[in-house]
Coordinates of N, CA and C in Angstrom, one line a residue:
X154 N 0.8 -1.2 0.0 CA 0.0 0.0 0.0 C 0.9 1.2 0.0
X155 N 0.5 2.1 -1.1 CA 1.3 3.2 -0.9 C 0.6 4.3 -0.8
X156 N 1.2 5.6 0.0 CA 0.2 6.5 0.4 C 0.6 7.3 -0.7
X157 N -0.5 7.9 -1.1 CA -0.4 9.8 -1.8 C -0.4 10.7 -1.3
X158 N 1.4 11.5 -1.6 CA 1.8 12.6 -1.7 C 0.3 13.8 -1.5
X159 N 1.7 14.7 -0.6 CA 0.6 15.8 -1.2 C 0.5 16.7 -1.9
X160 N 1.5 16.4 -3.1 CA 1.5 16.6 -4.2 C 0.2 15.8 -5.2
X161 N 0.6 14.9 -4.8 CA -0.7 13.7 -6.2 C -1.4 14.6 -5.5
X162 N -1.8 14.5 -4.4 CA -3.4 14.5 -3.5 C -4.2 16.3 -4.5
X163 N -2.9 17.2 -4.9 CA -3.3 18.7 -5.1 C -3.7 18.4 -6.5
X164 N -2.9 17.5 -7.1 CA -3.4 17.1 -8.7 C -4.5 16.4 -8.6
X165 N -5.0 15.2 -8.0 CA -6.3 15.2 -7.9 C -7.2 16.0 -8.0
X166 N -7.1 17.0 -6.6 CA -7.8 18.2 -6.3 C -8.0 18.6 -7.5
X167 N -7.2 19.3 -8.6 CA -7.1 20.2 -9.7 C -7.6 19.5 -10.4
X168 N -7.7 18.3 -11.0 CA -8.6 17.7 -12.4 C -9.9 17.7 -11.8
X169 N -10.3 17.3 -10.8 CA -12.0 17.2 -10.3 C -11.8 18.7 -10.3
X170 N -11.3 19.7 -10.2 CA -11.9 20.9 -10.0 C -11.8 21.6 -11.6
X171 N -11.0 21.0 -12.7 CA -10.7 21.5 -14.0 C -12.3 20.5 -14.2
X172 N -12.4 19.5 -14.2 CA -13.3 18.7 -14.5 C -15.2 19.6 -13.8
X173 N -15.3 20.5 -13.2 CA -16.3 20.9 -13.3 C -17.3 21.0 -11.7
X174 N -16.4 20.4 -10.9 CA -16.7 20.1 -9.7 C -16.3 21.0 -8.5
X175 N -17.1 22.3 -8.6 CA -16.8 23.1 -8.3 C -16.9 23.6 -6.9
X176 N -17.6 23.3 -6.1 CA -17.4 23.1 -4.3 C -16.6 23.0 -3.8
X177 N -15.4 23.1 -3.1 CA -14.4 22.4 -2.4 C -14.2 22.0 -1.5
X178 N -16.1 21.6 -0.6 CA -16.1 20.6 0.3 C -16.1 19.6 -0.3
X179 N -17.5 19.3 -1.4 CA -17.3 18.1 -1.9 C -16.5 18.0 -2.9
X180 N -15.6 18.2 -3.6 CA -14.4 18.6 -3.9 C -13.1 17.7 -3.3
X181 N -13.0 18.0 -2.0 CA -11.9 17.3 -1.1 C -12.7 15.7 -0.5
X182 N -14.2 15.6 -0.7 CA -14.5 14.2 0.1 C -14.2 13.2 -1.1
X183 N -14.3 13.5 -2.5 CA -14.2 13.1 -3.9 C -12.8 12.3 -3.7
X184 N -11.8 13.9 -3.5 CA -10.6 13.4 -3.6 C -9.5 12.6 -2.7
X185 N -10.6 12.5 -1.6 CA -10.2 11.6 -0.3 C -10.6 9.9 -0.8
X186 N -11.6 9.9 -1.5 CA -12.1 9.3 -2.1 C -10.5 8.2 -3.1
X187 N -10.9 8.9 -4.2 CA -10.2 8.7 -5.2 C -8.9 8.5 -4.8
X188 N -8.2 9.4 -3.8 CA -6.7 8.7 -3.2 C -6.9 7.6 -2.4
X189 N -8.0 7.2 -1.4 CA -7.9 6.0 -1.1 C -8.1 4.7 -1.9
X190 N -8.2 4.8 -2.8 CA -8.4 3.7 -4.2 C -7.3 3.7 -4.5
X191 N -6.6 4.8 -5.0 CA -5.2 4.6 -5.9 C -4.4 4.1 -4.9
X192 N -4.5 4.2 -3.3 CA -3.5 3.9 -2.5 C -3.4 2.2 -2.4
X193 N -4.4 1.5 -2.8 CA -4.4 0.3 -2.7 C -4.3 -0.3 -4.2
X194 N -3.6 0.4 -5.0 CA -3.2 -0.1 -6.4 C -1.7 0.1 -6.3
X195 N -0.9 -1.0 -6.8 CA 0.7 -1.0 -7.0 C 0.9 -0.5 -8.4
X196 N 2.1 0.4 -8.7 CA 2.2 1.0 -10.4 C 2.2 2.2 -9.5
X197 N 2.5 2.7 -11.2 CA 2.6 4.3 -11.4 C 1.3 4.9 -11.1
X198 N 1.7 6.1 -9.5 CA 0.1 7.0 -9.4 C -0.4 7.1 -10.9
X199 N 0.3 8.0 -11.5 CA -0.8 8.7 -12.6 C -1.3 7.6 -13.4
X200 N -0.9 6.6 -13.7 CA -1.3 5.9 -14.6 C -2.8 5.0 -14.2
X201 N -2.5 4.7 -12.7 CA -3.6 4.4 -12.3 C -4.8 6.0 -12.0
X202 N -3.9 6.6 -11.8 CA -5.4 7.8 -11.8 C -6.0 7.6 -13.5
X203 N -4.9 7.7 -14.1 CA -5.5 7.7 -15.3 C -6.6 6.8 -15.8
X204 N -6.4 5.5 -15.7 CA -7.4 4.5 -15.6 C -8.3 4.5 -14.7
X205 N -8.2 4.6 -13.7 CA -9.1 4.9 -12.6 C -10.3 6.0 -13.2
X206 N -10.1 7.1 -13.9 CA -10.9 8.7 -14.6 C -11.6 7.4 -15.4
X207 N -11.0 7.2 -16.3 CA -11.4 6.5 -17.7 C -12.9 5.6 -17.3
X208 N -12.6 4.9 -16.4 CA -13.3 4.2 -16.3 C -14.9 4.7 -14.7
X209 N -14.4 5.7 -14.4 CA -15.3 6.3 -13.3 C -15.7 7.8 -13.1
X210 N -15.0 8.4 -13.8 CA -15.3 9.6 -14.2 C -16.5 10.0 -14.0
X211 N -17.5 9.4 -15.0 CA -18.9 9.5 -15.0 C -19.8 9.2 -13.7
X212 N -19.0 8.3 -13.5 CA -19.9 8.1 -12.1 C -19.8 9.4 -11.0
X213 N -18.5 9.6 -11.1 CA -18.1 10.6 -10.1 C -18.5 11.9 -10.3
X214 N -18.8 12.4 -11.4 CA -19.8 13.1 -12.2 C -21.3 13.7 -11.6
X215 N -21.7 12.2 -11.5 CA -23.3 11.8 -11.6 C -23.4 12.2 -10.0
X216 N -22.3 11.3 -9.3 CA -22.2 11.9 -7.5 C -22.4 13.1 -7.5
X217 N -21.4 14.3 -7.8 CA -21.7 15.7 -7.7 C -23.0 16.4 -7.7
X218 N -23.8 15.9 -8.8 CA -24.8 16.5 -9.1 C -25.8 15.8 -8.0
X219 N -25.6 14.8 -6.9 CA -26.7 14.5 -6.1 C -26.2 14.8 -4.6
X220 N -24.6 15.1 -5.0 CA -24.3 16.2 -3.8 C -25.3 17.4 -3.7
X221 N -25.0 17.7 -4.9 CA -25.5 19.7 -5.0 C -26.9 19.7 -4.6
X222 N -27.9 18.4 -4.7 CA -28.9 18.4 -4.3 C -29.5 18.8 -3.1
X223 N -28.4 17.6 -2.8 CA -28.6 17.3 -1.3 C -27.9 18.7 -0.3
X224 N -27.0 19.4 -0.7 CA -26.6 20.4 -0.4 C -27.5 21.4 -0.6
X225 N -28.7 21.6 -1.4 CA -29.8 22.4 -1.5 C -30.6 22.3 -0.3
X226 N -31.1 21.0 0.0 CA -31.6 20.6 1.0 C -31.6 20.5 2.4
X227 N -30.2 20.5 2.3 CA -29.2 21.3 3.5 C -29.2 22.6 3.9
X228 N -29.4 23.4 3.1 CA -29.4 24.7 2.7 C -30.8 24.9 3.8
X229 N -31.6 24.6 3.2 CA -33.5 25.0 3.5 C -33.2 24.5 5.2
X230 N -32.5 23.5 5.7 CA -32.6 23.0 6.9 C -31.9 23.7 7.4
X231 N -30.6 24.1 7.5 CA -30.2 25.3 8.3 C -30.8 26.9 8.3
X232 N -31.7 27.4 7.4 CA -32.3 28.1 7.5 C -33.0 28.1 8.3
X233 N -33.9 27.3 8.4 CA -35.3 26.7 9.1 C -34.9 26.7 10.3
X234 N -33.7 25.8 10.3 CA -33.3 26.1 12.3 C -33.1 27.5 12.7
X235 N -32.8 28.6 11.8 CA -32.5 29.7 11.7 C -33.6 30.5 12.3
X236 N -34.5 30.1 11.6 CA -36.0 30.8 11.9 C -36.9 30.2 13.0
X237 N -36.2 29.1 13.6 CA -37.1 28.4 14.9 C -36.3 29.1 16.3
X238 N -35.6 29.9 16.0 CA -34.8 30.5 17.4 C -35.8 31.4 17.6
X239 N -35.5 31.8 18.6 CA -36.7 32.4 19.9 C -36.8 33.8 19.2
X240 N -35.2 34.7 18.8 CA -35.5 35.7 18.2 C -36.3 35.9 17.0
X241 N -35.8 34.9 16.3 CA -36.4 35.0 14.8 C -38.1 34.6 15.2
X242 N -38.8 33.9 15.7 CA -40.2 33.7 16.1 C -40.5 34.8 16.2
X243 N -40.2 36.0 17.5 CA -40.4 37.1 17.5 C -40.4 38.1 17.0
X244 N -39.3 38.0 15.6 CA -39.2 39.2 14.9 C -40.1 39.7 14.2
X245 N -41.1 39.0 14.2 CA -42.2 39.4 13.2 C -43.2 40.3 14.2
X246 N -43.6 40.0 15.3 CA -44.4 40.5 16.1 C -43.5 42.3 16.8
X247 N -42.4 42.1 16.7 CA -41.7 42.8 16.8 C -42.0 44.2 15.9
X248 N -41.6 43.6 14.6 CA -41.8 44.6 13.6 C -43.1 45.1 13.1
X249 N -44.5 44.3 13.6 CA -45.5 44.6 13.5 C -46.3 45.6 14.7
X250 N -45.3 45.5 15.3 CA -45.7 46.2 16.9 C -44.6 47.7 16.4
X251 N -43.6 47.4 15.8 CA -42.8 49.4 15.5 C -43.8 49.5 14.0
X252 N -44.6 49.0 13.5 CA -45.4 49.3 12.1 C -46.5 49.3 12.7
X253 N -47.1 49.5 14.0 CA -48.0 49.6 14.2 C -48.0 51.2 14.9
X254 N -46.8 50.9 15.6 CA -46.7 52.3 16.6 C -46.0 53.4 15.5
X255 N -45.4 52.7 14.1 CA -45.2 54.0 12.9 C -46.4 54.8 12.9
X256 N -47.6 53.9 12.7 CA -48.6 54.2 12.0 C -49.5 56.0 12.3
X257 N -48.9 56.2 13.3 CA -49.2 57.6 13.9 C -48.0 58.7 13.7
X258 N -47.4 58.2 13.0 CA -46.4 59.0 12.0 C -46.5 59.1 10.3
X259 N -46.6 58.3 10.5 CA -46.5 57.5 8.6 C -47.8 57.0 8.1
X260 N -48.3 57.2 6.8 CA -49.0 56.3 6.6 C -49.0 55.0 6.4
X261 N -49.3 54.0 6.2 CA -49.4 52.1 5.7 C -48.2 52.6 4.1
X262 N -48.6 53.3 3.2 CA -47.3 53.2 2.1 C -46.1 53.3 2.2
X263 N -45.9 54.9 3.1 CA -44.6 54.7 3.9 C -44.0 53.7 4.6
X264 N -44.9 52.7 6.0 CA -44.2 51.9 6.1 C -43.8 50.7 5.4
X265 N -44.6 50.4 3.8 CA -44.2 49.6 3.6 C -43.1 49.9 2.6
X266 N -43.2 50.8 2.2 CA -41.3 51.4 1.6 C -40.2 51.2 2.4
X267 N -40.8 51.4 4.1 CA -39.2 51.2 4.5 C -39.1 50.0 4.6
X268 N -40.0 48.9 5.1 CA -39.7 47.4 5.0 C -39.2 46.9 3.4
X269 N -39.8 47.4 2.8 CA -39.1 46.9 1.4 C -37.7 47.4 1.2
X270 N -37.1 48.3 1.7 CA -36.0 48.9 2.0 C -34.9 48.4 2.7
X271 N -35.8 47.7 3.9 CA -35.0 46.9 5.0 C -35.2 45.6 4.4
X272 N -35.8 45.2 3.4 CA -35.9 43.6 3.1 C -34.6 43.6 2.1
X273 N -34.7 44.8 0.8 CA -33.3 44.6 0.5 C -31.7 44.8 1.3
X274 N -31.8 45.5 1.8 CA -30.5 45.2 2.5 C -30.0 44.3 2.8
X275 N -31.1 44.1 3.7 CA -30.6 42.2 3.9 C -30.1 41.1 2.9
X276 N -31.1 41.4 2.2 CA -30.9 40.1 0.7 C -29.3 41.0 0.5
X277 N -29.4 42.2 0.7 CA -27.9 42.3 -0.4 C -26.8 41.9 0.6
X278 N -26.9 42.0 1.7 CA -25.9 41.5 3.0 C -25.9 40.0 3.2
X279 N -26.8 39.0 2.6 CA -26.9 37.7 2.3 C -25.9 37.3 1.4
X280 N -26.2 38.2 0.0 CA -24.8 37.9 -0.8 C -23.4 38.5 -0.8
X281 N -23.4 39.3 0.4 CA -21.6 39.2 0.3 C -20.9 38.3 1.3
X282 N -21.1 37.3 1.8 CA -20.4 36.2 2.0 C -20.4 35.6 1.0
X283 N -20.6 35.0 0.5 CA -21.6 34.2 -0.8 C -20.2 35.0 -2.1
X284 N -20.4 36.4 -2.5 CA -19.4 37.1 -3.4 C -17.9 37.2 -3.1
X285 N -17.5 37.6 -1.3 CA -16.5 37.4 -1.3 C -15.8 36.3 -1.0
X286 N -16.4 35.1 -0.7 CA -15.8 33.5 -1.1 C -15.3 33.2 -2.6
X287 N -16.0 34.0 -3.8 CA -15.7 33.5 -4.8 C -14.8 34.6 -5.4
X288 N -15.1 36.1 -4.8 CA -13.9 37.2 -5.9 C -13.0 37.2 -5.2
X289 N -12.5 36.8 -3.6 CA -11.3 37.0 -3.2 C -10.6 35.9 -2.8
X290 N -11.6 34.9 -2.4 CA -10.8 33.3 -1.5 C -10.7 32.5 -2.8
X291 N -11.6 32.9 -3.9 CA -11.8 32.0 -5.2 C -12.0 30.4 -5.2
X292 N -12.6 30.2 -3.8 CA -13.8 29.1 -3.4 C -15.2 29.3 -3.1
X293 N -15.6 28.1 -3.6 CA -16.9 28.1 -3.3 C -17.3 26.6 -2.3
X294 N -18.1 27.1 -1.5 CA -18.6 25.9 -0.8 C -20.4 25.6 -0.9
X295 N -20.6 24.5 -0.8 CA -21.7 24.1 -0.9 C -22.8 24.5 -0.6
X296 N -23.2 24.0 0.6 CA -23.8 24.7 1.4 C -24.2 25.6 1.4
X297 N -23.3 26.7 1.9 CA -23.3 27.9 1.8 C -23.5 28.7 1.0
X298 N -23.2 27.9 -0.6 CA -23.1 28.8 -1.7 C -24.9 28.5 -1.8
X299 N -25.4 27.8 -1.3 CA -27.1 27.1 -1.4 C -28.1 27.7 -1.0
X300 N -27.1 28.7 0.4 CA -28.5 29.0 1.3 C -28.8 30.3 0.2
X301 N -27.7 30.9 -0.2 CA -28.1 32.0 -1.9 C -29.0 32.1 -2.7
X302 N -28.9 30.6 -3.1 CA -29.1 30.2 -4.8 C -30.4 29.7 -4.5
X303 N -31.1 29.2 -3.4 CA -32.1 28.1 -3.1 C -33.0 29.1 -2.1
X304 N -32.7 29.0 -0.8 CA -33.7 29.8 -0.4 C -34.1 31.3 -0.4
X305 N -32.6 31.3 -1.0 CA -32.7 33.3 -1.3 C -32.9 33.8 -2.6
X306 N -33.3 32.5 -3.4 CA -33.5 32.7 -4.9 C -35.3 32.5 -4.9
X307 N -35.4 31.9 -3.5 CA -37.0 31.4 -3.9 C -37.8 32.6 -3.0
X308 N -37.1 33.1 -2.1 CA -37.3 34.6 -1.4 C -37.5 35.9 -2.1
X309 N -36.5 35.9 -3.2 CA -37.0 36.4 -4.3 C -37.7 36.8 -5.3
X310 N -38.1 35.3 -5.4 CA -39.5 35.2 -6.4 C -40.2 35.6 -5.5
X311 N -40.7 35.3 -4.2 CA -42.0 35.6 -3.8 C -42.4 36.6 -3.5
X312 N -40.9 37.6 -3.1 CA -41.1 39.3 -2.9 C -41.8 39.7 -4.1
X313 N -41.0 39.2 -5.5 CA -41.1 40.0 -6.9 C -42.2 39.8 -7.4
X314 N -42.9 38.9 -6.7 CA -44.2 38.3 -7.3 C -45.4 39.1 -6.0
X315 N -45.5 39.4 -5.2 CA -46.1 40.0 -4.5 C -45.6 41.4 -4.3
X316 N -44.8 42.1 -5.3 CA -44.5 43.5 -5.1 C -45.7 44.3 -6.2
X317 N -46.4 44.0 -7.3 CA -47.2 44.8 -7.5 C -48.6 44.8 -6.6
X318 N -48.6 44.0 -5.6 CA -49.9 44.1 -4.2 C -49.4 44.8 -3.5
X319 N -48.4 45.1 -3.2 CA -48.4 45.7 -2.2 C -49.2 47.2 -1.6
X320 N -49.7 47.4 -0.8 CA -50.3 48.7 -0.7 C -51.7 48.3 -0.7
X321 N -52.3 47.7 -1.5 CA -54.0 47.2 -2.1 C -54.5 46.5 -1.3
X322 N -54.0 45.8 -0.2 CA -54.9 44.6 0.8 C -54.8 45.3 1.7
X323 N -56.2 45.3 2.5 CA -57.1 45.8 3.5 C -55.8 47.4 3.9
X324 N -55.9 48.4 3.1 CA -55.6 49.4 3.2 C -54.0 49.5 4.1
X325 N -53.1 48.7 2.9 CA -52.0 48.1 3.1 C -51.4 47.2 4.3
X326 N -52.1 47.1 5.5 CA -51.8 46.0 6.4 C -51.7 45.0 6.7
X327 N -52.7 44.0 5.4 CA -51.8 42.5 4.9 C -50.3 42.8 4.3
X328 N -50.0 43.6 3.4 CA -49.3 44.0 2.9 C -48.4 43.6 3.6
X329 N -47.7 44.8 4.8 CA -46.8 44.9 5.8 C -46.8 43.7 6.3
X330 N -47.7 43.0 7.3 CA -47.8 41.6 7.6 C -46.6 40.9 6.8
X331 N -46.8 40.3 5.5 CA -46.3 39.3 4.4 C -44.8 40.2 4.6
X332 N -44.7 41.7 4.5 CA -43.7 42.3 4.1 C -42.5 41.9 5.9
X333 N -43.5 42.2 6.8 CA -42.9 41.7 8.3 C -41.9 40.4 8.4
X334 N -43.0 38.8 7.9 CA -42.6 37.8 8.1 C -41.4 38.0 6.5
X335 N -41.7 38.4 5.6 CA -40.4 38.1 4.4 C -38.9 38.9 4.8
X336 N -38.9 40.0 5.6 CA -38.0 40.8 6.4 C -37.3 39.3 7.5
X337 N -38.4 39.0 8.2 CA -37.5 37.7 9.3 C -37.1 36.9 8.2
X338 N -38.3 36.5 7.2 CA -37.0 35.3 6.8 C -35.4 35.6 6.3
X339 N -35.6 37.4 5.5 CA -34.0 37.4 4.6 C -33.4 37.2 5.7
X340 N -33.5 38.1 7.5 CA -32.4 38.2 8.1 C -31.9 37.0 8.7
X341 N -32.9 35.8 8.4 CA -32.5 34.3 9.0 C -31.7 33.9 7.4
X342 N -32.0 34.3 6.1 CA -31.0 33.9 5.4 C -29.5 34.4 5.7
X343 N -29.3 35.9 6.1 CA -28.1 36.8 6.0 C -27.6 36.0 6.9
X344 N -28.0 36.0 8.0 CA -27.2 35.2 9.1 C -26.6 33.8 8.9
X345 N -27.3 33.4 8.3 CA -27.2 31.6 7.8 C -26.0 31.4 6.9
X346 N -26.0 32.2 6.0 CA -24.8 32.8 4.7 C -24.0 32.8 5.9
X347 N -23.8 34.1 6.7 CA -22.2 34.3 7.3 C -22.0 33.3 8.5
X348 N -22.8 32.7 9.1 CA -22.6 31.3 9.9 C -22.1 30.2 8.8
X349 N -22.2 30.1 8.0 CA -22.1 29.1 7.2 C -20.5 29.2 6.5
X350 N -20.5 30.3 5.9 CA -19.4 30.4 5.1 C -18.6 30.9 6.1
X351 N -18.6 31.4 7.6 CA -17.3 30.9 8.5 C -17.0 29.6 8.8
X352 N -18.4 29.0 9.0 CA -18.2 27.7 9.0 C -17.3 27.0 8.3
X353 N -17.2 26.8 6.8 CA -16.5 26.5 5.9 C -15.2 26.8 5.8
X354 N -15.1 28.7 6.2 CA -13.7 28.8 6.0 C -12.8 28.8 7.0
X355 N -13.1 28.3 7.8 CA -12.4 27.8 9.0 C -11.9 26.1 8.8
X356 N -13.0 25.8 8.4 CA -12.7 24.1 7.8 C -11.4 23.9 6.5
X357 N -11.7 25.0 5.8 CA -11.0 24.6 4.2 C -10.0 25.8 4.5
X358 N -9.7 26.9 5.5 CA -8.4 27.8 4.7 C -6.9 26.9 4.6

């Protein structure tokens, strides 16, 4: 039995990562993978990696893509725990109790400009962990890159798809409501992003 260098081990890394496999959690479980196989073949590493690709490639391929899945799914569950904490339960009641006591300042349109206001910030404070993992560390992790793409992608639709109502139900106070609870969920996404992607870069720097 011979072990791999940590040289082979970085060439591995690099063809699953030239090859399209772009995460670098699952990324490194691939390649933990694949050097425990070649370690129990006698010959030349590359020749067995080479054969090794030829013949499994595709499979390892096909894994990725039920990674990224399952990484989606991952995604929605750490959120979710995100939103079952005692603050996040609250935040809605919270914000409907300062939109209530606005209300003798402002009218219902006002406040619902500023929650739409405070709902993007957050979404845009969601994607800079998310941006500076990939324009400055030039990794991406799973997970993390998920809670984005998955629940903050589907957070999106529902804002952009209920932004021409806004204002029109019962003299905008369902409005605010919906606008309340979509405010807790971005800040359980924002949070989730930067818990997550420290998570990660503490694991992988």
């Amino acid at each position: 039995m011979t072990r791999v260098t940590s040289s082979q081990f970085t060439f591995i890394d690099h063809y699953l990562e030239n090859s399209g496999i772009e995460y670098i959690d699952i990324r490194m479980e691939m390649a933990d993978h694949v050097a425990s196989v070649l370690e129990k073949q006698d010959g030349d590493f590359y020749e067995n990696f080479r054969l090794y690709m030829v013949n499994h490639k595709h499979e390892l391929l096909g894994s990725y893509k039920r990674f990224k899945l399952q990484a989606a799914k991952r995604a929605f569950g750490v959120v979710g725990k995100t939103l079952l904490k005692p603050w996040f339960l609250l935040m809605p009641f919270a914000l409907l109790f300062g939109c209530y006591y606005a209300a003798n300042y402002a009218d219902a349109q006002h406040i619902i400009d500023y929650l739409q206001i405070t709902y993007a910030v957050l979404f845009l404070f969601s994607l800079m962990p998310f941006v500076f993992s990939i324009v400055f560390e030039k990794k991406k992790y799973s997970v993390a890159s998920r809670v984005v793409n998955a629940p903050g992608l589907l957070l999106y639709v529902v804002h952009n798809t209920l932004v021409p109502f806004y204002g029109k139900w019962y003299e905008g106070w369902l409005s605010i409501v919906l606008l309340s609870l979509l405010v807790t969920v971005a800040a359980a996404i924002a949070l989730t992003a930067y818990s997550q992607n420290r998570k990660y870069r503490l694991q992988y720097q």
